[in-house]
GROMACS .gro file of C-alpha atoms in nm:
model
  269
    1MET     CA    1  -2.287   1.364  -2.111
    2LYS     CA    2  -2.275   1.164  -2.433
    3ASN     CA    3  -1.897   1.162  -2.480
    4ARG     CA    4  -1.800   1.149  -2.113
    5LYS     CA    5  -1.467   0.981  -2.049
    6ALA     CA    6  -1.345   0.811  -1.733
    7LEU     CA    7  -0.972   0.864  -1.679
    8PHE     CA    8  -0.781   0.632  -1.445
    9PHE     CA    9  -0.438   0.738  -1.318
   10ASP     CA   10  -0.167   0.540  -1.146
   11VAL     CA   11   0.021   0.747  -0.886
   12ASP     CA   12   0.393   0.673  -0.854
   13GLY     CA   13   0.582   0.738  -1.176
   14THR     CA   14   0.264   0.853  -1.349
   15LEU     CA   15   0.118   1.146  -1.157
   16LEU     CA   16   0.399   1.177  -0.902
   17PRO     CA   17   0.763   1.199  -1.013
   18GLU     CA   18   1.007   1.011  -0.794
   19GLY     CA   19   1.208   1.320  -0.708
   20THR     CA   20   0.987   1.615  -0.611
   21ARG     CA   21   0.673   1.419  -0.512
   22GLN     CA   22   0.478   1.709  -0.658
   23ILE     CA   23   0.224   1.658  -0.935
   24PRO     CA   24   0.335   1.888  -1.221
   25GLU     CA   25   0.126   2.201  -1.260
   26SER     CA   26   0.051   2.105  -1.621
   27ALA     CA   27  -0.105   1.777  -1.504
   28ARG     CA   28  -0.304   1.948  -1.228
   29ASN     CA   29  -0.442   2.198  -1.478
   30ALA     CA   30  -0.526   1.929  -1.732
   31LEU     CA   31  -0.712   1.718  -1.474
   32LYS     CA   32  -0.903   2.023  -1.353
   33GLU     CA   33  -1.002   2.115  -1.709
   34ALA     CA   34  -1.111   1.760  -1.786
   35ARG     CA   35  -1.341   1.758  -1.483
   36SER     CA   36  -1.484   2.097  -1.579
   37ASN     CA   37  -1.561   1.948  -1.922
   38GLY     CA   38  -1.765   1.674  -1.754
   39HIS     CA   39  -1.511   1.392  -1.764
   40LEU     CA   40  -1.442   1.177  -1.459
   41ILE     CA   41  -1.102   1.158  -1.289
   42PHE     CA   42  -1.005   0.856  -1.079
   43ILE     CA   43  -0.690   0.764  -0.892
   44ASN     CA   44  -0.625   0.393  -0.953
   45SER     CA   45  -0.340   0.295  -0.724
   46GLY     CA   46  -0.172   0.007  -0.551
   47ARG     CA   47  -0.157   0.239  -0.251
   48THR     CA   48  -0.427   0.198   0.011
   49TYR     CA   49  -0.648   0.493   0.100
   50CYS     CA   50  -0.447   0.607   0.404
   51ASN     CA   51  -0.144   0.662   0.181
   52LEU     CA   52  -0.306   0.891  -0.075
   53ASP     CA   53  -0.310   1.215   0.123
   54GLU     CA   54  -0.024   1.370  -0.077
   55VAL     CA   55  -0.228   1.317  -0.394
   56LYS     CA   56  -0.555   1.440  -0.242
   57ARG     CA   57  -0.383   1.759  -0.126
   58GLN     CA   58  -0.279   1.840  -0.482
   59ILE     CA   59  -0.576   1.747  -0.701
   60GLU     CA   60  -0.949   1.687  -0.684
   61ALA     CA   61  -1.077   1.354  -0.814
   62ASP     CA   62  -1.413   1.187  -0.862
   63GLY     CA   63  -1.301   0.873  -0.687
   64TYR     CA   64  -1.023   0.659  -0.549
   65LEU     CA   65  -0.956   0.299  -0.651
   66CYS     CA   66  -0.720   0.183  -0.379
   67GLY     CA   67  -0.511  -0.118  -0.293
   68CYS     CA   68  -0.525  -0.274  -0.642
   69GLY     CA   69  -0.905  -0.287  -0.643
   70THR     CA   70  -0.970  -0.384  -0.281
   71HIS     CA   71  -1.128  -0.051  -0.184
   72ILE     CA   72  -1.327   0.163  -0.429
   73ILE     CA   73  -1.469   0.507  -0.357
   74ALA     CA   74  -1.686   0.685  -0.614
   75GLY     CA   75  -1.784   1.036  -0.513
   76ASP     CA   76  -1.854   1.005  -0.142
   77GLN     CA   77  -1.969   0.642  -0.164
   78VAL     CA   78  -1.770   0.329  -0.091
   79ILE     CA   79  -1.893   0.105  -0.371
   80TYR     CA   80  -1.666  -0.191  -0.294
   81ARG     CA   81  -1.458  -0.304   0.002
   82TYR     CA   82  -1.250  -0.615   0.066
   83PHE     CA   83  -0.978  -0.697   0.318
   84ILE     CA   84  -0.788  -1.015   0.400
   85PRO     CA   85  -0.990  -1.227   0.646
   86HIS     CA   86  -0.851  -1.176   0.996
   87GLU     CA   87  -0.719  -1.526   1.070
   88GLU     CA   88  -0.568  -1.551   0.723
   89GLY     CA   89  -0.399  -1.214   0.775
   90VAL     CA   90  -0.255  -1.322   1.112
   91ARG     CA   91  -0.117  -1.641   0.957
   92LEU     CA   92   0.023  -1.455   0.656
   93LYS     CA   93   0.228  -1.208   0.856
   94ARG     CA   94   0.379  -1.491   1.060
   95ASP     CA   95   0.468  -1.673   0.738
   96ILE     CA   96   0.638  -1.362   0.600
   97VAL     CA   97   0.873  -1.356   0.898
   98GLU     CA   98   0.926  -1.734   0.895
   99PHE     CA   99   1.036  -1.732   0.531
  100GLY     CA  100   1.274  -1.441   0.573
  101LEU     CA  101   1.094  -1.155   0.398
  102ASP     CA  102   0.996  -0.813   0.530
  103GLY     CA  103   0.774  -0.530   0.421
  104VAL     CA  104   0.456  -0.340   0.495
  105LEU     CA  105   0.099  -0.455   0.559
  106GLU     CA  106  -0.126  -0.204   0.385
  107GLY     CA  107  -0.469  -0.126   0.530
  108ALA     CA  108  -0.725   0.141   0.446
  109GLU     CA  109  -0.681   0.321   0.778
  110SER     CA  110  -0.310   0.258   0.841
  111CYS     CA  111  -0.005   0.069   0.726
  112TYR     CA  112   0.177  -0.165   0.965
  113MET     CA  113   0.544  -0.256   0.989
  114ARG     CA  114   0.765  -0.458   1.222
  115SER     CA  115   0.906  -0.267   1.518
  116GLN     CA  116   1.269  -0.368   1.458
  117THR     CA  117   1.486  -0.207   1.194
  118SER     CA  118   1.461  -0.396   0.866
  119ARG     CA  119   1.771  -0.541   0.700
  120PHE     CA  120   1.630  -0.398   0.376
  121PRO     CA  121   1.724  -0.029   0.330
  122GLU     CA  122   1.433   0.013   0.088
  123ILE     CA  123   1.187  -0.094   0.358
  124GLU     CA  124   1.335   0.159   0.600
  125SER     CA  125   1.299   0.425   0.332
  126LEU     CA  126   0.936   0.320   0.286
  127ARG     CA  127   0.886   0.343   0.662
  128ALA     CA  128   1.008   0.703   0.655
  129ASP     CA  129   0.778   0.789   0.363
  130LEU     CA  130   0.474   0.634   0.530
  131ARG     CA  131   0.548   0.814   0.855
  132ALA     CA  132   0.587   1.146   0.670
  133ASN     CA  133   0.253   1.090   0.496
  134GLY     CA  134   0.078   1.005   0.823
  135ALA     CA  135   0.001   0.657   0.695
  136LEU     CA  136   0.214   0.452   0.935
  137SER     CA  137   0.040   0.309   1.241
  138SER     CA  138   0.196   0.360   1.583
  139HIS     CA  139   0.125  -0.010   1.641
  140ASN     CA  140   0.356  -0.267   1.484
  141TRP     CA  141   0.227  -0.562   1.289
  142ASP     CA  142   0.262  -0.810   1.577
  143VAL     CA  143  -0.064  -0.695   1.735
  144ASP     CA  144  -0.369  -0.877   1.604
  145TYR     CA  145  -0.656  -0.633   1.631
  146TYR     CA  146  -0.649  -0.490   1.279
  147GLU     CA  147  -0.726  -0.601   0.923
  148TYR     CA  148  -0.526  -0.515   0.614
  149ASP     CA  149  -0.592  -0.526   0.240
  150LYS     CA  150  -0.262  -0.630   0.082
  151CYS     CA  151   0.111  -0.631   0.144
  152TYR     CA  152   0.434  -0.517  -0.017
  153LEU     CA  153   0.736  -0.739   0.047
  154ALA     CA  154   1.112  -0.731   0.005
  155SER     CA  155   1.336  -1.037  -0.033
  156ASP     CA  156   1.702  -1.127  -0.071
  157CYS     CA  157   1.925  -1.435  -0.082
  158LEU     CA  158   1.821  -1.522   0.274
  159SER     CA  159   1.453  -1.531   0.181
  160ASP     CA  160   1.251  -1.835   0.075
  161CYS     CA  161   1.006  -1.670  -0.164
  162GLU     CA  162   0.902  -1.999  -0.321
  163GLY     CA  163   0.809  -2.141   0.018
  164LEU     CA  164   0.612  -1.831   0.119
  165PHE     CA  165   0.425  -1.796  -0.207
  166ALA     CA  166   0.327  -2.163  -0.197
  167ARG     CA  167   0.136  -2.084   0.122
  168MET     CA  168  -0.024  -1.770  -0.020
  169LYS     CA  169  -0.285  -1.959  -0.217
  170GLN     CA  170  -0.546  -1.683  -0.189
  171MET     CA  171  -0.313  -1.409  -0.311
  172ASP     CA  172  -0.191  -1.292  -0.650
  173ILE     CA  173   0.180  -1.206  -0.654
  174ILE     CA  174   0.298  -0.912  -0.866
  175ASP     CA  175   0.673  -0.917  -0.926
  176ARG     CA  176   0.791  -0.556  -0.902
  177GLY     CA  177   1.151  -0.650  -0.983
  178GLY     CA  178   1.464  -0.637  -0.771
  179GLY     CA  179   1.328  -0.884  -0.515
  180PHE     CA  180   1.013  -0.682  -0.439
  181TYR     CA  181   0.660  -0.818  -0.458
  182GLU     CA  182   0.311  -0.673  -0.431
  183CYS     CA  183   0.068  -0.931  -0.288
  184VAL     CA  184  -0.302  -0.876  -0.355
  185PRO     CA  185  -0.607  -1.088  -0.267
  186SER     CA  186  -0.697  -1.306  -0.567
  187GLY     CA  187  -0.969  -1.165  -0.788
  188HIS     CA  188  -0.866  -0.804  -0.728
  189SER     CA  189  -0.667  -0.577  -0.954
  190LYS     CA  190  -0.668  -0.233  -1.105
  191ALA     CA  191  -0.877  -0.385  -1.386
  192THR     CA  192  -1.153  -0.518  -1.158
  193ALA     CA  193  -1.166  -0.174  -0.997
  194ILE     CA  194  -1.220  -0.006  -1.335
  195GLU     CA  195  -1.489  -0.259  -1.425
  196ARG     CA  196  -1.682  -0.183  -1.106
  197VAL     CA  197  -1.655   0.193  -1.158
  198LEU     CA  198  -1.773   0.176  -1.519
  199GLU     CA  199  -2.069  -0.036  -1.411
  200TYR     CA  200  -2.151   0.209  -1.130
  201TYR     CA  201  -2.159   0.504  -1.372
  202GLY     CA  202  -2.313   0.313  -1.660
  203LEU     CA  203  -2.021   0.383  -1.891
  204PRO     CA  204  -1.890   0.159  -2.172
  205LEU     CA  205  -1.536   0.025  -2.170
  206GLU     CA  206  -1.437   0.242  -2.465
  207SER     CA  207  -1.489   0.551  -2.248
  208ALA     CA  208  -1.209   0.442  -2.013
  209TYR     CA  209  -0.857   0.582  -2.052
  210VAL     CA  210  -0.582   0.440  -1.832
  211PHE     CA  211  -0.245   0.601  -1.752
  212GLY     CA  212   0.040   0.401  -1.600
  213ASP     CA  213   0.404   0.303  -1.599
  214SER     CA  214   0.473  -0.010  -1.391
  215SER     CA  215   0.405  -0.381  -1.364
  216ASN     CA  216   0.111  -0.340  -1.127
  217ASP     CA  217  -0.062  -0.145  -1.407
  218LEU     CA  218  -0.053  -0.449  -1.635
  219ALA     CA  219  -0.403  -0.570  -1.546
  220MET     CA  220  -0.566  -0.239  -1.638
  221PHE     CA  221  -0.362  -0.219  -1.959
  222GLU     CA  222  -0.479  -0.567  -2.056
  223TYR     CA  223  -0.838  -0.470  -1.976
  224ALA     CA  224  -0.876  -0.124  -2.129
  225SER     CA  225  -0.867  -0.027  -2.495
  226ASN     CA  226  -0.721   0.323  -2.443
  227CYS     CA  227  -0.388   0.281  -2.267
  228VAL     CA  228  -0.141   0.565  -2.212
  229VAL     CA  229   0.204   0.459  -2.099
  230MET     CA  230   0.460   0.701  -1.959
  231GLU     CA  231   0.794   0.737  -2.137
  232LYS     CA  232   0.970   0.559  -1.848
  233HIS     CA  233   0.782   0.233  -1.803
  234SER     CA  234   0.799  -0.141  -1.750
  235PRO     CA  235   0.837  -0.330  -2.079
  236GLU     CA  236   0.545  -0.559  -1.985
  237LEU     CA  237   0.312  -0.274  -2.078
  238ASP     CA  238   0.442  -0.230  -2.432
  239PRO     CA  239   0.210  -0.481  -2.607
  240PHE     CA  240  -0.098  -0.302  -2.470
  241ALA     CA  241   0.000   0.065  -2.495
  242THR     CA  242  -0.201   0.268  -2.746
  243PHE     CA  243  -0.018   0.596  -2.674
  244VAL     CA  244   0.333   0.656  -2.542
  245THR     CA  245   0.366   0.994  -2.376
  246ARG     CA  246   0.649   1.194  -2.227
  247SER     CA  247   0.786   1.138  -1.879
  248VAL     CA  248   0.591   1.275  -1.585
  249GLU     CA  249   0.860   1.540  -1.532
  250GLU     CA  250   0.821   1.654  -1.894
  251ASP     CA  251   0.445   1.719  -1.873
  252GLY     CA  252   0.359   1.370  -1.995
  253ILE     CA  253   0.008   1.364  -1.849
  254ALA     CA  254  -0.099   1.697  -1.996
  255TYR     CA  255   0.067   1.615  -2.328
  256ALA     CA  256  -0.122   1.288  -2.363
  257MET     CA  257  -0.456   1.442  -2.266
  258GLU     CA  258  -0.405   1.717  -2.522
  259GLN     CA  259  -0.299   1.482  -2.801
  260LEU     CA  260  -0.598   1.259  -2.731
  261GLY     CA  261  -0.836   1.554  -2.750
  262ILE     CA  262  -0.947   1.539  -2.386
  263VAL     CA  263  -0.833   1.895  -2.306
  264ARG     CA  264  -0.717   2.195  -2.508
  265SER     CA  265  -0.356   2.199  -2.623
  266ARG     CA  266  -0.119   2.404  -2.406
  267VAL     CA  267   0.202   2.200  -2.379
  268SER     CA  268   0.455   2.279  -2.651
  269LEU     CA  269   0.523   1.997  -2.895
   0.00000   0.00000   0.00000
């Protein structure tokens, strides 16, 4: 298909609103129409594969770019896979505890958390969400038999973030604000994932359209030339946005796809 486009969607705050956790019907219809027109739909998320079931239940996609580029699935093929080397992962989770942070270790098959209740309410809320999605392992992170791809950490005044991050020399740290950090193996991002997918399908960069709202979308916004930002978004994305759409709750995905000529217009202006 000569004018085939590859569309890359962040999940939280882009496809999924924070409240209902349901992809709006307008977005589901727009994605379905785009695929029927021969375009490619990809989920490009910081979430690892085990934590995407609520998205997979609601839409069909041509692939999943998971864990900020550490795990890439195109069709039914895994075209790229990386996880933190085992001994490095064991050392890292001990350092997290030593320096007073807490969070979740995110793997492709499961996510792992400490057995004790966290002092961070947000981490306990995340625990509940992961359990509800079937993504939380029954084993806590103290056992050493598993590998994981990345981690999401919480900190407060009792935490020594500077000390921890000085030891994390093989990781890129994404500041999510409010004392929260997404930690990804160096050389991996949502942008590297897009690059690998475009190469796999033989598509030029100008065919890629990215949709996002938060700081972990920055790499793909810097990389792509067609960048759709949701109405509610991190200001870091502003210099790279080529289209500002409505909020996810106000049919922002469908509206952008219509205005950009990817699907027929249905959403009222």
